[in-house]
PDB file of C-alpha atoms in Angstrom:
ATOM      1  CA  UNK K   1     -27.514   9.379   6.985  1.00  0.00           C
ATOM      2  CA  UNK K   2     -24.645   8.637   4.612  1.00  0.00           C
ATOM      3  CA  UNK K   3     -25.225   8.792   0.858  1.00  0.00           C
ATOM      4  CA  UNK K   4     -22.706   7.876  -1.843  1.00  0.00           C
ATOM      5  CA  UNK K   5     -22.613  10.390  -4.690  1.00  0.00           C
ATOM      6  CA  UNK K   6     -22.228   9.099  -8.245  1.00  0.00           C
ATOM      7  CA  UNK K   7     -22.843  11.473 -11.165  1.00  0.00           C
ATOM      8  CA  UNK K   8     -25.097  10.016 -13.833  1.00  0.00           C
ATOM      9  CA  UNK K   9     -23.184   8.479 -16.716  1.00  0.00           C
ATOM     10  CA  UNK K  10     -19.859   8.270 -14.857  1.00  0.00           C
ATOM     11  CA  UNK K  11     -17.961   4.973 -14.701  1.00  0.00           C
ATOM     12  CA  UNK K  12     -18.439   3.224 -11.348  1.00  0.00           C
ATOM     13  CA  UNK K  13     -15.314   3.723  -9.194  1.00  0.00           C
ATOM     14  CA  UNK K  14     -13.542   0.648  -7.835  1.00  0.00           C
ATOM     15  CA  UNK K  15     -12.478   0.771  -4.193  1.00  0.00           C
ATOM     16  CA  UNK K  16     -13.631   4.322  -3.466  1.00  0.00           C
ATOM     17  CA  UNK K  17     -16.604   6.675  -3.852  1.00  0.00           C
ATOM     18  CA  UNK K  18     -16.564   9.791  -6.007  1.00  0.00           C
ATOM     19  CA  UNK K  19     -18.325  11.677  -3.228  1.00  0.00           C
ATOM     20  CA  UNK K  20     -20.231  11.239   0.005  1.00  0.00           C
ATOM     21  CA  UNK K  21     -22.985  13.305   1.619  1.00  0.00           C
ATOM     22  CA  UNK K  22     -23.475  12.830   5.362  1.00  0.00           C
ATOM     23  CA  UNK K  23     -25.193  14.376   8.351  1.00  0.00           C
ATOM     24  CA  UNK K  24     -24.287  13.874  12.008  1.00  0.00           C
ATOM     25  CA  UNK K  25     -21.421  14.075  14.506  1.00  0.00           C
ATOM     26  CA  UNK K  26     -18.147  14.658  12.641  1.00  0.00           C
ATOM     27  CA  UNK K  27     -14.970  12.902  13.776  1.00  0.00           C
ATOM     28  CA  UNK K  28     -11.620  13.952  12.329  1.00  0.00           C
ATOM     29  CA  UNK K  29      -8.908  11.295  12.547  1.00  0.00           C
ATOM     30  CA  UNK K  30      -5.365  12.628  12.368  1.00  0.00           C
ATOM     31  CA  UNK K  31      -2.905  10.905  10.073  1.00  0.00           C
ATOM     32  CA  UNK K  32      -2.266   7.399  11.359  1.00  0.00           C
ATOM     33  CA  UNK K  33       0.705   5.215  10.468  1.00  0.00           C
ATOM     34  CA  UNK K  34       1.516   1.515  10.669  1.00  0.00           C
ATOM     35  CA  UNK K  35       2.772   1.285  14.219  1.00  0.00           C
ATOM     36  CA  UNK K  36       0.987  -0.283  17.171  1.00  0.00           C
ATOM     37  CA  UNK K  37      -0.631   1.422  20.178  1.00  0.00           C
ATOM     38  CA  UNK K  38       2.797   1.761  21.830  1.00  0.00           C
ATOM     39  CA  UNK K  39       4.198   3.576  18.745  1.00  0.00           C
ATOM     40  CA  UNK K  40       6.326   0.575  17.737  1.00  0.00           C
ATOM     41  CA  UNK K  41       6.578  -0.718  14.162  1.00  0.00           C
ATOM     42  CA  UNK K  42       6.148  -4.480  13.976  1.00  0.00           C
ATOM     43  CA  UNK K  43       6.837  -4.724  10.229  1.00  0.00           C
ATOM     44  CA  UNK K  44       8.282  -2.919   7.242  1.00  0.00           C
ATOM     45  CA  UNK K  45       5.908  -4.655   4.819  1.00  0.00           C
ATOM     46  CA  UNK K  46       3.584  -2.191   3.042  1.00  0.00           C
ATOM     47  CA  UNK K  47       0.449  -4.353   3.178  1.00  0.00           C
ATOM     48  CA  UNK K  48       0.940  -5.166   6.858  1.00  0.00           C
ATOM     49  CA  UNK K  49       1.548  -1.477   7.628  1.00  0.00           C
ATOM     50  CA  UNK K  50      -1.639  -0.582   5.754  1.00  0.00           C
ATOM     51  CA  UNK K  51      -3.539  -3.123   7.862  1.00  0.00           C
ATOM     52  CA  UNK K  52      -2.178  -1.677  11.103  1.00  0.00           C
ATOM     53  CA  UNK K  53      -2.801   1.866   9.887  1.00  0.00           C
ATOM     54  CA  UNK K  54      -6.439   1.042   9.081  1.00  0.00           C
ATOM     55  CA  UNK K  55      -6.870  -0.610  12.498  1.00  0.00           C
ATOM     56  CA  UNK K  56      -5.469   2.576  14.052  1.00  0.00           C
ATOM     57  CA  UNK K  57      -7.911   4.737  12.066  1.00  0.00           C
ATOM     58  CA  UNK K  58     -10.812   2.513  13.165  1.00  0.00           C
ATOM     59  CA  UNK K  59      -9.677   2.644  16.810  1.00  0.00           C
ATOM     60  CA  UNK K  60      -9.500   6.438  16.861  1.00  0.00           C
ATOM     61  CA  UNK K  61     -12.868   6.753  15.119  1.00  0.00           C
ATOM     62  CA  UNK K  62     -14.404   4.222  17.542  1.00  0.00           C
ATOM     63  CA  UNK K  63     -13.245   6.300  20.508  1.00  0.00           C
ATOM     64  CA  UNK K  64     -15.651   8.960  19.177  1.00  0.00           C
ATOM     65  CA  UNK K  65     -18.494   6.496  18.593  1.00  0.00           C
ATOM     66  CA  UNK K  66     -17.891   5.805  14.884  1.00  0.00           C
ATOM     67  CA  UNK K  67     -17.821   2.454  13.121  1.00  0.00           C
ATOM     68  CA  UNK K  68     -15.894   1.740   9.907  1.00  0.00           C
ATOM     69  CA  UNK K  69     -19.046   2.322   7.851  1.00  0.00           C
ATOM     70  CA  UNK K  70     -19.211   5.886   9.236  1.00  0.00           C
ATOM     71  CA  UNK K  71     -15.899   6.839   7.612  1.00  0.00           C
ATOM     72  CA  UNK K  72     -16.794   9.126   4.724  1.00  0.00           C
ATOM     73  CA  UNK K  73     -13.394  10.353   3.575  1.00  0.00           C
ATOM     74  CA  UNK K  74      -9.810   9.100   3.611  1.00  0.00           C
ATOM     75  CA  UNK K  75      -6.552  10.518   2.341  1.00  0.00           C
ATOM     76  CA  UNK K  76      -3.705   8.048   1.866  1.00  0.00           C
ATOM     77  CA  UNK K  77      -0.096   9.252   1.733  1.00  0.00           C
ATOM     78  CA  UNK K  78       2.208   6.594   0.250  1.00  0.00           C
ATOM     79  CA  UNK K  79       5.940   6.480  -0.288  1.00  0.00           C
ATOM     80  CA  UNK K  80       5.872   4.194  -3.322  1.00  0.00           C
ATOM     81  CA  UNK K  81       2.953   4.267  -5.744  1.00  0.00           C
ATOM     82  CA  UNK K  82       4.447   1.432  -7.806  1.00  0.00           C
ATOM     83  CA  UNK K  83       4.540  -0.922  -4.823  1.00  0.00           C
ATOM     84  CA  UNK K  84       1.010   0.193  -3.908  1.00  0.00           C
ATOM     85  CA  UNK K  85      -0.242  -0.486  -7.453  1.00  0.00           C
ATOM     86  CA  UNK K  86       1.492  -3.851  -7.710  1.00  0.00           C
ATOM     87  CA  UNK K  87      -0.049  -5.050  -4.425  1.00  0.00           C
ATOM     88  CA  UNK K  88      -3.608  -3.763  -4.890  1.00  0.00           C
ATOM     89  CA  UNK K  89      -5.196  -7.213  -4.543  1.00  0.00           C
ATOM     90  CA  UNK K  90      -3.495  -7.789  -1.176  1.00  0.00           C
ATOM     91  CA  UNK K  91      -4.307  -4.260  -0.049  1.00  0.00           C
ATOM     92  CA  UNK K  92      -7.938  -4.674  -1.114  1.00  0.00           C
ATOM     93  CA  UNK K  93      -8.253  -7.886   0.904  1.00  0.00           C
ATOM     94  CA  UNK K  94      -6.796  -6.243   4.028  1.00  0.00           C
ATOM     95  CA  UNK K  95      -9.009  -3.186   3.511  1.00  0.00           C
ATOM     96  CA  UNK K  96     -12.207  -5.259   3.213  1.00  0.00           C
ATOM     97  CA  UNK K  97     -11.256  -7.337   6.258  1.00  0.00           C
ATOM     98  CA  UNK K  98     -10.918  -4.224   8.431  1.00  0.00           C
ATOM     99  CA  UNK K  99     -13.248  -1.689   6.801  1.00  0.00           C
ATOM    100  CA  UNK K 100     -15.850  -3.914   5.161  1.00  0.00           C
ATOM    101  CA  UNK K 101     -17.235  -3.290   1.696  1.00  0.00           C
ATOM    102  CA  UNK K 102     -18.145   0.390   2.167  1.00  0.00           C
ATOM    103  CA  UNK K 103     -15.854   2.729   0.329  1.00  0.00           C
ATOM    104  CA  UNK K 104     -15.549   6.399   1.311  1.00  0.00           C
ATOM    105  CA  UNK K 105     -14.395   9.256  -0.867  1.00  0.00           C
ATOM    106  CA  UNK K 106     -10.651   8.622  -1.094  1.00  0.00           C
ATOM    107  CA  UNK K 107      -7.528  10.300  -2.324  1.00  0.00           C
ATOM    108  CA  UNK K 108      -4.137   8.599  -2.560  1.00  0.00           C
ATOM    109  CA  UNK K 109      -0.937  10.515  -3.208  1.00  0.00           C
ATOM    110  CA  UNK K 110       2.710   9.607  -3.383  1.00  0.00           C
ATOM    111  CA  UNK K 111       4.916  11.658  -1.086  1.00  0.00           C
ATOM    112  CA  UNK K 112       8.676  11.934  -0.876  1.00  0.00           C
ATOM    113  CA  UNK K 113       8.725  11.118   2.820  1.00  0.00           C
ATOM    114  CA  UNK K 114       6.794  10.749   6.049  1.00  0.00           C
ATOM    115  CA  UNK K 115       7.836  12.056   9.468  1.00  0.00           C
ATOM    116  CA  UNK K 116       8.475   8.577  10.906  1.00  0.00           C
ATOM    117  CA  UNK K 117      11.323   6.949   8.965  1.00  0.00           C
ATOM    118  CA  UNK K 118       9.869   3.409   8.961  1.00  0.00           C
ATOM    119  CA  UNK K 119       6.367   4.513   7.927  1.00  0.00           C
ATOM    120  CA  UNK K 120       5.381   3.539   4.380  1.00  0.00           C
ATOM    121  CA  UNK K 121       1.826   4.898   4.569  1.00  0.00           C
ATOM    122  CA  UNK K 122      -0.149   7.497   6.499  1.00  0.00           C
ATOM    123  CA  UNK K 123      -3.946   7.694   6.406  1.00  0.00           C
ATOM    124  CA  UNK K 124      -6.113  10.601   7.524  1.00  0.00           C
ATOM    125  CA  UNK K 125      -9.885  10.090   7.808  1.00  0.00           C
ATOM    126  CA  UNK K 126     -13.178  11.805   8.493  1.00  0.00           C
ATOM    127  CA  UNK K 127     -16.145   9.935   9.950  1.00  0.00           C
ATOM    128  CA  UNK K 128     -19.730  11.075  10.390  1.00  0.00           C
ATOM    129  CA  UNK K 129     -21.907   9.312  12.943  1.00  0.00           C
ATOM    130  CA  UNK K 130     -25.513   9.795  11.811  1.00  0.00           C
ATOM    131  CA  UNK K 131     -27.878  11.762  14.085  1.00  0.00           C
TER     132      UNK K 131
END
């Protein structure tokens, strides 16, 4: 069972949940970046890297039996918050295409760098497959 948590009287969040309660098998997905299964970057475009990163998160979660709707928490590490903010509509479309319209508890932070030089985003996730 996965339940979105929304305190009474709070403004409805857009693109994320304020909190999630879940019960079941927990799957912890290490930070994924925008390269393919052979660890090769196919693009330097932020939106395309986000798409590949989300596909990587989904693939790792699926190897443990989780579907995108089982992802309850994500942390996004971004190099450029201004580029992220200016491309939110494109990012939202890619997100919905891969993850659907369920939004986990999410945090996004700008970082000064990522370990892989070409990476523009890294996403860590937690999934819970209901009992």
